[in-house]
Structures are given as C-alpha cells and as structure tokens.
Coordinates of N, CA and C in Angstrom, one line a residue:
M1 N 274.8 -188.5 49.3 CA 274.5 -188.2 47.9 C 275.6 -187.2 47.5
S2 N 276.3 -187.5 46.4 CA 277.3 -186.7 45.9 C 276.8 -185.4 45.3
P3 N 277.6 -184.3 45.3 CA 277.2 -183.1 44.6 C 276.8 -183.4 43.2
E4 N 277.5 -184.3 42.5 CA 277.2 -184.6 41.1 C 275.7 -185.2 41.0
M5 N 275.3 -185.9 42.0 CA 273.9 -186.5 41.9 C 272.9 -185.4 42.1
Y6 N 273.2 -184.4 43.0 CA 272.3 -183.3 43.1 C 272.2 -182.6 41.8
Q7 N 273.3 -182.4 41.1 CA 273.3 -181.7 39.8 C 272.5 -182.5 38.8
V8 N 272.6 -183.8 38.8 CA 271.8 -184.7 37.9 C 270.3 -184.5 38.1
L9 N 269.9 -184.4 39.4 CA 268.5 -184.2 39.8 C 268.0 -182.9 39.3
Q10 N 268.8 -181.8 39.6 CA 268.4 -180.5 39.2 C 268.3 -180.4 37.7
T11 N 269.2 -181.0 37.0 CA 269.2 -180.9 35.5 C 268.0 -181.7 35.0
A12 N 267.7 -182.8 35.6 CA 266.5 -183.6 35.1 C 265.2 -182.8 35.3
I13 N 265.1 -182.1 36.4 CA 263.9 -181.2 36.5 C 263.9 -180.1 35.6
E14 N 265.0 -179.4 35.5 CA 265.1 -178.2 34.6 C 264.8 -178.6 33.1
E15 N 265.3 -179.8 32.7 CA 265.1 -180.2 31.4 C 263.8 -181.0 31.2
G16 N 263.0 -181.2 32.2 CA 261.8 -181.9 32.1 C 261.9 -183.4 31.9
D17 N 262.9 -184.0 32.4 CA 263.2 -185.4 32.2 C 262.6 -186.2 33.4
D18 N 261.3 -186.6 33.3 CA 260.7 -187.3 34.4 C 261.2 -188.7 34.7
I19 N 261.7 -189.3 33.6 CA 262.3 -190.7 33.8 C 263.6 -190.6 34.6
Q20 N 264.4 -189.6 34.3 CA 265.7 -189.5 35.0 C 265.4 -189.0 36.5
A21 N 264.4 -188.1 36.6 CA 264.1 -187.6 38.0 C 263.6 -188.8 38.9
A22 N 262.8 -189.7 38.3 CA 262.4 -190.9 39.0 C 263.5 -191.8 39.4
K23 N 264.4 -192.0 38.4 CA 265.6 -192.8 38.7 C 266.4 -192.3 39.8
V24 N 266.6 -191.0 39.9 CA 267.4 -190.4 41.0 C 266.7 -190.7 42.3
A25 N 265.4 -190.5 42.3 CA 264.6 -190.7 43.5 C 264.7 -192.1 44.0
E26 N 264.7 -193.1 43.1 CA 264.9 -194.5 43.5 C 266.2 -194.8 44.1
E27 N 267.2 -194.1 43.6 CA 268.6 -194.2 44.2 C 268.6 -193.6 45.6
L28 N 267.9 -192.5 45.7 CA 268.0 -191.7 47.0 C 267.3 -192.5 48.1
V29 N 266.2 -193.1 47.8 CA 265.6 -193.8 49.0 C 266.4 -194.9 49.5
K30 N 267.5 -195.3 48.9 CA 268.4 -196.3 49.4 C 269.3 -195.7 50.4
E31 N 269.4 -194.3 50.4 CA 270.3 -193.6 51.3 C 269.4 -192.5 52.0
P32 N 268.6 -192.9 52.9 CA 267.6 -191.9 53.5 C 268.1 -190.6 54.0
A33 N 269.4 -190.6 54.5 CA 270.0 -189.4 55.0 C 270.1 -188.3 54.0
T34 N 270.1 -188.7 52.7 CA 270.3 -187.7 51.6 C 269.0 -187.1 51.1
L35 N 267.9 -187.6 51.6 CA 266.6 -187.2 51.0 C 266.3 -185.7 51.2
Q36 N 266.5 -185.2 52.4 CA 266.1 -183.8 52.7 C 266.9 -182.9 51.8
G37 N 268.2 -183.1 51.6 CA 269.0 -182.3 50.8 C 268.6 -182.4 49.3
A38 N 268.2 -183.6 48.9 CA 267.7 -183.7 47.5 C 266.4 -183.0 47.3
V39 N 265.5 -183.0 48.2 CA 264.3 -182.3 48.1 C 264.5 -180.8 48.0
D40 N 265.5 -180.3 48.8 CA 265.8 -178.9 48.7 C 266.4 -178.5 47.4
A41 N 267.2 -179.4 46.8 CA 267.8 -179.2 45.5 C 266.7 -179.2 44.4
A42 N 265.7 -180.1 44.6 CA 264.6 -180.1 43.6 C 263.8 -178.9 43.6
I43 N 263.5 -178.4 44.9 CA 262.8 -177.2 45.0 C 263.5 -176.0 44.4
E44 N 264.8 -175.9 44.6 CA 265.6 -174.9 44.0 C 265.5 -174.9 42.4
A45 N 265.5 -176.1 41.9 CA 265.4 -176.3 40.4 C 264.1 -175.9 39.9
I46 N 263.0 -176.3 40.5 CA 261.6 -175.9 40.0 C 261.4 -174.4 40.2
R47 N 261.9 -173.8 41.2 CA 261.8 -172.3 41.3 C 262.6 -171.6 40.2
L48 N 263.7 -172.1 39.9 CA 264.5 -171.6 38.8 C 263.7 -171.7 37.5
V49 N 263.1 -172.8 37.2 CA 262.3 -173.0 36.0 C 261.2 -172.0 36.0
G50 N 260.5 -171.8 37.2 CA 259.4 -170.8 37.2 C 259.9 -169.4 36.9
D51 N 261.1 -169.1 37.5 CA 261.6 -167.7 37.2 C 261.9 -167.6 35.7
R52 N 262.5 -168.6 35.1 CA 262.8 -168.5 33.7 C 261.5 -168.4 32.8
F53 N 260.5 -169.1 33.3 CA 259.2 -169.0 32.6 C 258.6 -167.6 32.7
G54 N 258.7 -167.0 33.9 CA 258.2 -165.7 34.1 C 259.0 -164.6 33.3
E55 N 260.2 -164.9 33.1 CA 261.1 -163.9 32.3 C 260.9 -164.1 30.8
G56 N 260.2 -165.2 30.4 CA 260.0 -165.4 29.0 C 261.1 -166.2 28.3
E57 N 262.0 -166.8 29.2 CA 263.2 -167.5 28.6 C 262.8 -168.9 28.2
I58 N 261.7 -169.4 28.8 CA 261.2 -170.7 28.3 C 259.7 -170.6 28.2
F59 N 259.0 -171.6 27.6 CA 257.6 -171.4 27.4 C 256.8 -172.5 28.1
L60 N 255.5 -172.5 27.9 CA 254.6 -173.4 28.6 C 255.0 -174.8 28.5
P61 N 255.2 -175.4 27.3 CA 255.6 -176.8 27.3 C 256.8 -177.2 28.1
E62 N 257.8 -176.4 28.2 CA 259.0 -176.6 29.0 C 258.6 -176.6 30.5
M63 N 257.8 -175.6 30.8 CA 257.3 -175.5 32.2 C 256.5 -176.7 32.6
M64 N 255.7 -177.2 31.7 CA 254.9 -178.4 32.1 C 255.7 -179.6 32.3
L65 N 256.7 -179.8 31.4 CA 257.6 -180.9 31.5 C 258.4 -180.9 32.8
A66 N 258.9 -179.7 33.2 CA 259.6 -179.6 34.5 C 258.7 -179.9 35.6
A67 N 257.4 -179.5 35.6 CA 256.5 -179.8 36.7 C 256.2 -181.3 36.8
E68 N 256.2 -181.9 35.6 CA 256.0 -183.4 35.6 C 257.2 -184.1 36.2
A69 N 258.4 -183.6 35.9 CA 259.6 -184.2 36.4 C 259.6 -184.0 37.9
M70 N 259.2 -182.9 38.4 CA 259.2 -182.6 39.8 C 258.2 -183.6 40.5
Q71 N 257.1 -183.8 39.9 CA 256.1 -184.7 40.4 C 256.6 -186.1 40.5
A72 N 257.3 -186.5 39.4 CA 257.8 -187.9 39.4 C 258.8 -188.1 40.5
F73 N 259.6 -187.1 40.7 CA 260.6 -187.2 41.8 C 259.9 -187.3 43.2
M74 N 259.0 -186.4 43.4 CA 258.3 -186.3 44.7 C 257.4 -187.5 45.0
K75 N 256.9 -188.1 43.9 CA 256.0 -189.3 44.1 C 256.8 -190.4 44.8
I76 N 258.1 -190.5 44.5 CA 258.9 -191.5 45.1 C 259.6 -191.1 46.4
A77 N 260.2 -189.9 46.3 CA 261.0 -189.4 47.5 C 260.2 -188.9 48.6
G78 N 259.0 -188.2 48.3 CA 258.2 -187.6 49.3 C 257.8 -188.5 50.4
P79 N 257.1 -189.7 50.1 CA 256.6 -190.6 51.2 C 257.8 -191.1 52.0
E80 N 258.9 -191.4 51.4 CA 260.1 -191.9 52.1 C 260.6 -190.9 53.1
L81 N 260.7 -189.6 52.7 CA 261.2 -188.6 53.5 C 260.2 -188.4 54.7
E82 N 258.9 -188.5 54.5 CA 257.9 -188.3 55.6 C 258.1 -189.4 56.6
K83 N 258.5 -190.6 56.2 CA 258.7 -191.7 57.1 C 259.8 -191.4 58.1
I84 N 260.8 -190.7 57.6 CA 262.0 -190.4 58.4 C 261.8 -189.2 59.3
V85 N 261.3 -188.1 58.7 CA 261.3 -186.9 59.5 C 259.9 -186.5 59.9
G86 N 258.9 -187.3 59.5 CA 257.5 -186.9 59.9 C 257.0 -185.9 58.8
K87 N 255.8 -185.6 59.0 CA 255.1 -184.7 58.0 C 255.7 -183.3 58.3
A88 N 256.3 -182.7 57.2 CA 256.9 -181.4 57.4 C 255.9 -180.3 57.7
E89 N 256.3 -179.3 58.5 CA 255.5 -178.2 58.7 C 255.3 -177.4 57.4
T90 N 254.1 -177.1 57.1 CA 253.8 -176.5 55.8 C 253.9 -174.9 56.0
S91 N 254.1 -174.3 54.8 CA 254.1 -172.8 54.8 C 252.7 -172.3 55.0
G92 N 251.7 -173.0 54.6 CA 250.4 -172.6 54.7 C 249.5 -173.6 53.9
K93 N 248.2 -173.4 54.1 CA 247.2 -174.3 53.4 C 246.5 -173.5 52.3
I94 N 246.4 -174.1 51.1 CA 245.7 -173.4 50.0 C 244.7 -174.4 49.4
V95 N 243.5 -173.9 49.1 CA 242.6 -174.6 48.3 C 242.5 -173.9 46.9
L96 N 242.8 -174.7 45.9 CA 243.0 -174.1 44.5 C 242.1 -174.8 43.5
G97 N 241.5 -174.0 42.7 CA 240.6 -174.6 41.7 C 240.3 -173.7 40.5
T98 N 239.9 -174.3 39.4 CA 239.4 -173.6 38.2 C 237.9 -173.4 38.4
V99 N 237.4 -172.1 38.3 CA 236.1 -171.8 38.6 C 235.0 -172.4 37.7
K100 N 233.8 -172.3 38.2 CA 232.7 -172.8 37.5 C 232.6 -172.4 36.0
G101 N 232.3 -173.3 35.1 CA 232.2 -172.9 33.7 C 233.5 -172.9 33.0
D102 N 234.5 -173.4 33.6 CA 235.9 -173.4 33.0 C 236.5 -174.7 33.2
I103 N 237.0 -175.4 32.2 CA 237.6 -176.7 32.3 C 239.1 -176.7 32.0
H104 N 239.8 -175.5 32.0 CA 241.2 -175.4 31.8 C 241.9 -175.8 33.1
T105 N 242.9 -176.6 32.9 CA 243.6 -177.2 34.1 C 245.1 -177.0 34.1
I106 N 245.8 -176.8 33.0 CA 247.2 -176.8 32.9 C 247.9 -175.8 33.9
G107 N 247.5 -174.5 33.7 CA 248.1 -173.5 34.5 C 247.9 -173.7 36.0
K108 N 246.7 -174.1 36.4 CA 246.3 -174.4 37.8 C 247.2 -175.5 38.3
D109 N 247.3 -176.5 37.5 CA 248.1 -177.7 38.0 C 249.6 -177.4 38.1
I110 N 250.1 -176.5 37.2 CA 251.5 -176.1 37.4 C 251.7 -175.3 38.7
A111 N 250.7 -174.4 38.9 CA 250.8 -173.6 40.2 C 250.7 -174.5 41.4
A112 N 249.8 -175.5 41.3 CA 249.7 -176.4 42.5 C 251.0 -177.2 42.7
T113 N 251.7 -177.6 41.7 CA 252.9 -178.3 41.8 C 254.0 -177.4 42.4
M114 N 254.1 -176.2 41.9 CA 255.1 -175.3 42.5 C 254.8 -174.9 43.9
L115 N 253.6 -174.7 44.2 CA 253.2 -174.3 45.6 C 253.5 -175.5 46.5
S116 N 253.2 -176.7 46.1 CA 253.5 -177.9 46.9 C 255.0 -178.0 47.1
A117 N 255.8 -177.8 46.0 CA 257.2 -177.9 46.1 C 257.8 -176.9 47.0
S118 N 257.1 -175.8 47.2 CA 257.6 -174.7 48.0 C 257.1 -174.8 49.5
G119 N 256.5 -175.9 49.8 CA 256.2 -176.1 51.2 C 254.7 -175.9 51.6
F120 N 253.9 -175.5 50.6 CA 252.5 -175.3 50.9 C 251.7 -176.6 50.8
E121 N 250.7 -176.8 51.7 CA 249.8 -177.9 51.6 C 248.6 -177.5 50.6
V122 N 248.5 -178.1 49.5 CA 247.6 -177.7 48.5 C 246.5 -178.7 48.2
R123 N 245.3 -178.3 48.3 CA 244.2 -179.1 47.9 C 243.7 -178.6 46.5
N124 N 243.9 -179.5 45.5 CA 243.6 -179.1 44.1 C 242.2 -179.6 43.8
M125 N 241.3 -178.7 43.7 CA 239.8 -179.0 43.5 C 239.5 -179.4 42.1
G126 N 240.4 -179.2 41.2 CA 240.1 -179.6 39.8 C 239.5 -178.4 39.0
V127 N 238.6 -178.7 38.1 CA 238.0 -177.7 37.2 C 236.5 -177.6 37.4
D128 N 235.9 -176.5 36.9 CA 234.4 -176.3 36.9 C 233.9 -176.4 38.4
V129 N 234.6 -175.8 39.3 CA 234.3 -175.9 40.7 C 233.3 -174.7 41.1
S130 N 232.2 -175.1 41.7 CA 231.2 -174.1 42.2 C 231.8 -173.2 43.3
P131 N 231.3 -172.0 43.4 CA 231.7 -171.1 44.5 C 231.6 -171.7 45.9
M132 N 230.4 -172.4 46.1 CA 230.2 -172.9 47.5 C 231.1 -174.1 47.7
D133 N 231.4 -174.9 46.7 CA 232.3 -176.0 46.9 C 233.7 -175.5 47.3
M134 N 234.2 -174.4 46.6 CA 235.5 -173.9 47.0 C 235.5 -173.4 48.4
I135 N 234.5 -172.7 48.8 CA 234.5 -172.2 50.2 C 234.4 -173.3 51.2
Q136 N 233.5 -174.3 51.0 CA 233.4 -175.4 51.9 C 234.7 -176.1 52.1
A137 N 235.4 -176.3 51.0 CA 236.7 -177.1 51.0 C 237.7 -176.3 51.8
A138 N 237.7 -175.0 51.7 CA 238.6 -174.1 52.4 C 238.3 -174.2 53.9
E139 N 237.1 -174.2 54.2 CA 236.6 -174.2 55.6 C 237.0 -175.6 56.2
Q140 N 236.8 -176.6 55.5 CA 237.0 -178.0 56.0 C 238.5 -178.2 56.2
D141 N 239.4 -177.6 55.4 CA 240.8 -177.8 55.4 C 241.5 -176.9 56.4
G142 N 240.8 -175.8 56.8 CA 241.4 -174.8 57.6 C 242.4 -174.0 56.8
A143 N 242.1 -173.8 55.5 CA 243.0 -173.1 54.6 C 243.1 -171.6 54.9
Q144 N 244.2 -171.0 54.6 CA 244.3 -169.6 54.7 C 244.1 -168.9 53.4
I145 N 244.3 -169.6 52.3 CA 244.2 -169.0 51.0 C 243.3 -169.8 50.1
I146 N 242.4 -169.1 49.3 CA 241.6 -169.6 48.3 C 242.2 -169.1 46.9
G147 N 242.6 -170.0 46.1 CA 243.1 -169.6 44.8 C 242.2 -170.0 43.6
L148 N 241.8 -169.0 42.8 CA 240.8 -169.1 41.8 C 241.4 -168.9 40.4
S149 N 241.3 -169.9 39.5 CA 241.9 -169.8 38.2 C 240.7 -169.6 37.2
A150 N 240.9 -168.8 36.2 CA 239.9 -168.6 35.1 C 240.7 -168.4 33.8
L151 N 240.4 -169.1 32.8 CA 241.1 -169.0 31.5 C 240.2 -168.4 30.4
M152 N 238.9 -168.2 30.8 CA 238.0 -167.7 29.8 C 237.3 -166.4 30.4
T153 N 237.0 -165.5 29.5 CA 236.4 -164.2 30.0 C 235.0 -164.6 30.5
T154 N 234.4 -165.6 29.9 CA 233.0 -166.0 30.4 C 233.0 -166.6 31.8
S155 N 234.1 -167.1 32.2 CA 234.2 -167.7 33.6 C 234.7 -166.8 34.6
M156 N 235.3 -165.7 34.2 CA 235.9 -164.7 35.2 C 234.9 -164.2 36.2
P157 N 233.6 -164.0 35.9 CA 232.6 -163.6 36.9 C 232.5 -164.5 38.1
Y158 N 232.8 -165.8 37.9 CA 232.7 -166.7 39.0 C 233.8 -166.5 40.0
Q159 N 234.9 -165.9 39.6 CA 235.9 -165.5 40.7 C 235.2 -164.5 41.6
K160 N 234.6 -163.5 41.0 CA 233.9 -162.5 41.8 C 232.8 -163.1 42.7
E161 N 232.1 -164.1 42.1 CA 231.0 -164.8 42.8 C 231.5 -165.4 44.1
V162 N 232.7 -166.0 44.0 CA 233.2 -166.6 45.3 C 233.4 -165.6 46.3
I163 N 234.0 -164.4 45.9 CA 234.3 -163.4 46.9 C 233.0 -162.8 47.4
D164 N 232.0 -162.6 46.5 CA 230.7 -162.1 47.0 C 230.0 -163.1 47.9
L165 N 230.1 -164.4 47.7 CA 229.5 -165.3 48.6 C 230.2 -165.4 49.9
L166 N 231.5 -165.2 49.9 CA 232.2 -165.1 51.2 C 231.7 -163.9 52.0
N167 N 231.5 -162.8 51.3 CA 230.9 -161.6 52.0 C 229.5 -161.9 52.6
E168 N 228.7 -162.6 51.8 CA 227.3 -162.9 52.2 C 227.4 -163.8 53.5
L169 N 228.4 -164.7 53.5 CA 228.5 -165.6 54.6 C 229.3 -165.1 55.8
D170 N 229.6 -163.8 55.7 CA 230.4 -163.1 56.8 C 231.7 -163.9 57.0
A171 N 232.3 -164.4 55.9 CA 233.5 -165.2 56.0 C 234.7 -164.6 55.2
R172 N 234.5 -163.4 54.6 CA 235.5 -162.8 53.8 C 236.8 -162.6 54.5
D173 N 236.8 -162.3 55.7 CA 238.0 -162.0 56.5 C 238.7 -163.3 57.0
D174 N 238.1 -164.5 56.6 CA 238.7 -165.7 57.0 C 239.8 -166.2 56.0
F175 N 239.8 -165.7 54.8 CA 240.7 -166.2 53.8 C 241.3 -165.1 53.0
W176 N 242.5 -165.3 52.6 CA 243.1 -164.5 51.5 C 242.5 -165.2 50.2
V177 N 242.1 -164.3 49.2 CA 241.6 -164.8 47.9 C 242.6 -164.3 46.9
V178 N 243.2 -165.2 46.1 CA 244.1 -164.9 45.0 C 243.5 -165.4 43.7
V179 N 243.8 -164.7 42.6 CA 243.2 -165.0 41.3 C 244.3 -165.0 40.3
G180 N 244.0 -165.8 39.2 CA 245.0 -165.8 38.1 C 244.3 -166.4 36.9
G181 N 245.0 -166.3 35.7 CA 244.5 -166.8 34.5 C 244.8 -165.9 33.4
G182 N 244.9 -166.4 32.2 CA 245.3 -165.6 31.0 C 244.6 -164.3 30.8
P183 N 243.3 -164.2 30.8 CA 242.6 -162.9 30.5 C 242.6 -161.9 31.6
L184 N 243.1 -162.3 32.8 CA 243.0 -161.4 34.0 C 244.1 -160.3 34.0
T185 N 243.7 -159.2 34.5 CA 244.7 -158.1 34.8 C 244.7 -157.8 36.3
P186 N 245.8 -157.2 36.8 CA 245.8 -156.9 38.2 C 244.7 -155.9 38.5
E187 N 244.3 -155.0 37.6 CA 243.3 -154.1 37.8 C 241.9 -154.8 38.0
Y188 N 241.7 -155.8 37.2 CA 240.4 -156.5 37.3 C 240.4 -157.3 38.7
A189 N 241.5 -157.9 39.0 CA 241.6 -158.6 40.3 C 241.3 -157.8 41.4
E190 N 241.9 -156.6 41.5 CA 241.6 -155.7 42.6 C 240.2 -155.2 42.6
S191 N 239.6 -155.0 41.4 CA 238.2 -154.5 41.3 C 237.2 -155.4 41.9
I192 N 237.5 -156.8 41.8 CA 236.5 -157.7 42.3 C 236.7 -158.0 43.8
G193 N 237.7 -157.4 44.4 CA 238.0 -157.6 45.8 C 238.9 -158.7 46.2
A194 N 239.7 -159.2 45.2 CA 240.7 -160.2 45.5 C 241.9 -159.6 46.3
N195 N 242.6 -160.4 47.0 CA 243.8 -160.0 47.8 C 245.0 -160.0 46.9
G196 N 245.0 -160.7 45.8 CA 246.2 -160.7 45.0 C 246.0 -161.3 43.6
W197 N 247.0 -161.0 42.7 CA 247.0 -161.5 41.4 C 248.4 -161.9 41.0
A198 N 248.5 -163.0 40.3 CA 249.9 -163.4 39.8 C 249.8 -163.7 38.3
R199 N 250.8 -163.3 37.6 CA 250.9 -163.6 36.1 C 251.1 -165.1 35.8
N200 N 251.8 -165.8 36.7 CA 252.2 -167.2 36.4 C 252.4 -167.9 37.7
A201 N 252.8 -169.2 37.5 CA 252.9 -170.1 38.7 C 254.0 -169.6 39.7
A202 N 255.1 -169.2 39.1 CA 256.2 -168.7 40.0 C 255.7 -167.5 40.8
G203 N 255.0 -166.6 40.1 CA 254.5 -165.4 40.8 C 253.5 -165.8 41.8
A204 N 252.7 -166.9 41.6 CA 251.7 -167.3 42.6 C 252.4 -167.8 43.9
V205 N 253.5 -168.4 43.8 CA 254.3 -168.8 45.0 C 254.7 -167.6 45.8
R206 N 255.3 -166.6 45.1 CA 255.8 -165.4 45.8 C 254.6 -164.7 46.4
L207 N 253.5 -164.6 45.6 CA 252.3 -163.9 46.1 C 251.8 -164.6 47.4
C208 N 251.7 -165.9 47.4 CA 251.1 -166.5 48.6 C 252.1 -166.4 49.8
E209 N 253.4 -166.4 49.5 CA 254.4 -166.2 50.6 C 254.3 -164.8 51.2
R210 N 254.1 -163.9 50.3 CA 254.0 -162.5 50.8 C 252.7 -162.3 51.6
L211 N 251.6 -162.8 51.2 CA 250.3 -162.7 51.9 C 250.4 -163.3 53.3
L212 N 251.0 -164.5 53.3 CA 251.1 -165.2 54.6 C 252.1 -164.6 55.6
S213 N 253.0 -163.8 55.0 CA 253.9 -163.1 55.9 C 253.4 -161.7 56.4
S214 N 252.2 -161.4 55.9 CA 251.6 -160.1 56.4 C 251.1 -160.3 57.8
E215 N 251.0 -159.2 58.5 CA 250.5 -159.3 59.9 C 249.0 -159.2 59.9
G216 N 248.4 -159.9 60.8 CA 247.0 -159.8 61.0 C 246.2 -160.8 60.1
M217 N 244.9 -160.6 60.1 CA 244.0 -161.5 59.3 C 243.8 -161.0 57.9
P218 N 243.3 -161.8 57.0 CA 243.0 -161.3 55.6 C 242.1 -160.1 55.7
S219 N 242.4 -159.2 54.8 CA 241.7 -157.9 54.7 C 241.2 -157.6 53.3
T220 N 240.0 -157.1 53.2 CA 239.4 -156.8 51.9 C 240.1 -155.6 51.2
T221 N 240.9 -154.9 52.0 CA 241.6 -153.7 51.5 C 243.0 -154.0 51.0
E222 N 243.5 -155.2 51.3 CA 244.9 -155.5 51.0 C 245.0 -156.1 49.6
F223 N 245.8 -155.6 48.7 CA 246.0 -156.2 47.4 C 247.4 -156.2 47.0
I224 N 247.9 -157.4 46.5 CA 249.3 -157.5 46.0 C 249.3 -158.0 44.6
S225 N 250.1 -157.4 43.8 CA 250.3 -157.9 42.4 C 251.7 -158.5 42.2
E226 N 251.8 -159.7 41.6 CA 253.0 -160.3 41.3 C 253.2 -160.4 39.8
E227 N 253.9 -159.4 39.2 CA 254.0 -159.3 37.8 C 254.9 -160.4 37.2
R228 N 256.0 -160.8 37.8 CA 256.9 -161.7 37.3 C 256.5 -163.2 37.4

C-alpha cells in the first residue's frame, strides 16, 4: 500500500467519508500484507478526530461521521486481518452501556467505536440496561472495566446503583467502573465511588488505558479524571 493510499484512508476517516473508507478497505483486502499498516493508520486518524473533538475544533456531527467511516473500514478490513494474523491481543475488556431509564446512545456508541479502534474488546450493551445485567455481562466476559453512560439527570442515580450493587455482591474490587455523560461532573463521579470520569470519547480511551496500566486490582479509592 502506497503512502498516498494511507493518506486517502486517513482523510476519509477524518472527513467522515464512509463510502471512501469502505472503498479503500476493499482495495486493501486484495493486498493482505498491507492490512496491519492500514489499521494502524486508521486508528491514528480516529484518535486525531477524538482529540479535535475534545479541543472543541469539531463538533458532535463530525465526530459521528468519523466514527461511522471508521466502522465502515473495519467492517471490511477487520475480518480479513484476523484471518491472517489471528485475533489480536486486546488492551483489555470493557462492558459498556447506557444505564436504566436512559435511551441515549450516540455518545456511548462513539466511545465504543474509539475504544475498539484502540485495541479494547468492547461489549456494547445498548441502552436502558439494568444494573444486574451490566454486572452479569462483565462477569461473563471477564471484563476489567464497566463503563456507564447517562445523559439525563434522572438516570444518573442508576450509575451509583451499579456501584452499590457491586458492593453488595462483594464484587466491587473485581472491576474498574468508569462513568460519563453530558450532565456528569468529575466531582459527582468521584462521590458515587466510580474509578474514573471522562468528558468525551477520546478521554474515555485515555482513561481506560490509564486505569489498566495501574498496578494491582481495582480500588474503590482510586479516581482518575480525563478532562480533554
């Protein structure tokens, strides 16, 4: 794959052109040796988009289009790459969902895409997920992190309910719990016993990477805030 084609791919993702991203992927699978480098280029592109979103240089519609372009590329390139090199070792496993009483999905889905692109194995539970369903999914998958999204003040208490239920089940130290969503503040996240808070999808990736690089098991006393 020529350097020019890498640039075409990165531009397609940065500009949210899912049709072009898919076309590049279709060309790439004809040259399997180029796939790993192309995936690395795509990851670099989506991280750049996330950083620009975090800095306020672009807005949610642009971020959503970039995430869709990344998904279009990976839908074609991902399975082919796995055939060649096998299933890649993941950075970690995350169960992610919008909590009970809340049906907002966009922010969570963008975070899921960026986490997957960054090497995490993500189980997206969807919306209106009960506390027990979140915990059971994390246990079944052997996840290290539970990610809880809430976009309404009325649903925020369900984030705390997940943490409280983990405590009741003597399972709080089995998982890092991270939270996010428009109305949340880092102060609120820390007050309910979460391990971390992120302002946006790019911050969620950095947050999860930082938590998994910590020594030892999850702790109810450790809290990390990702402002950008």
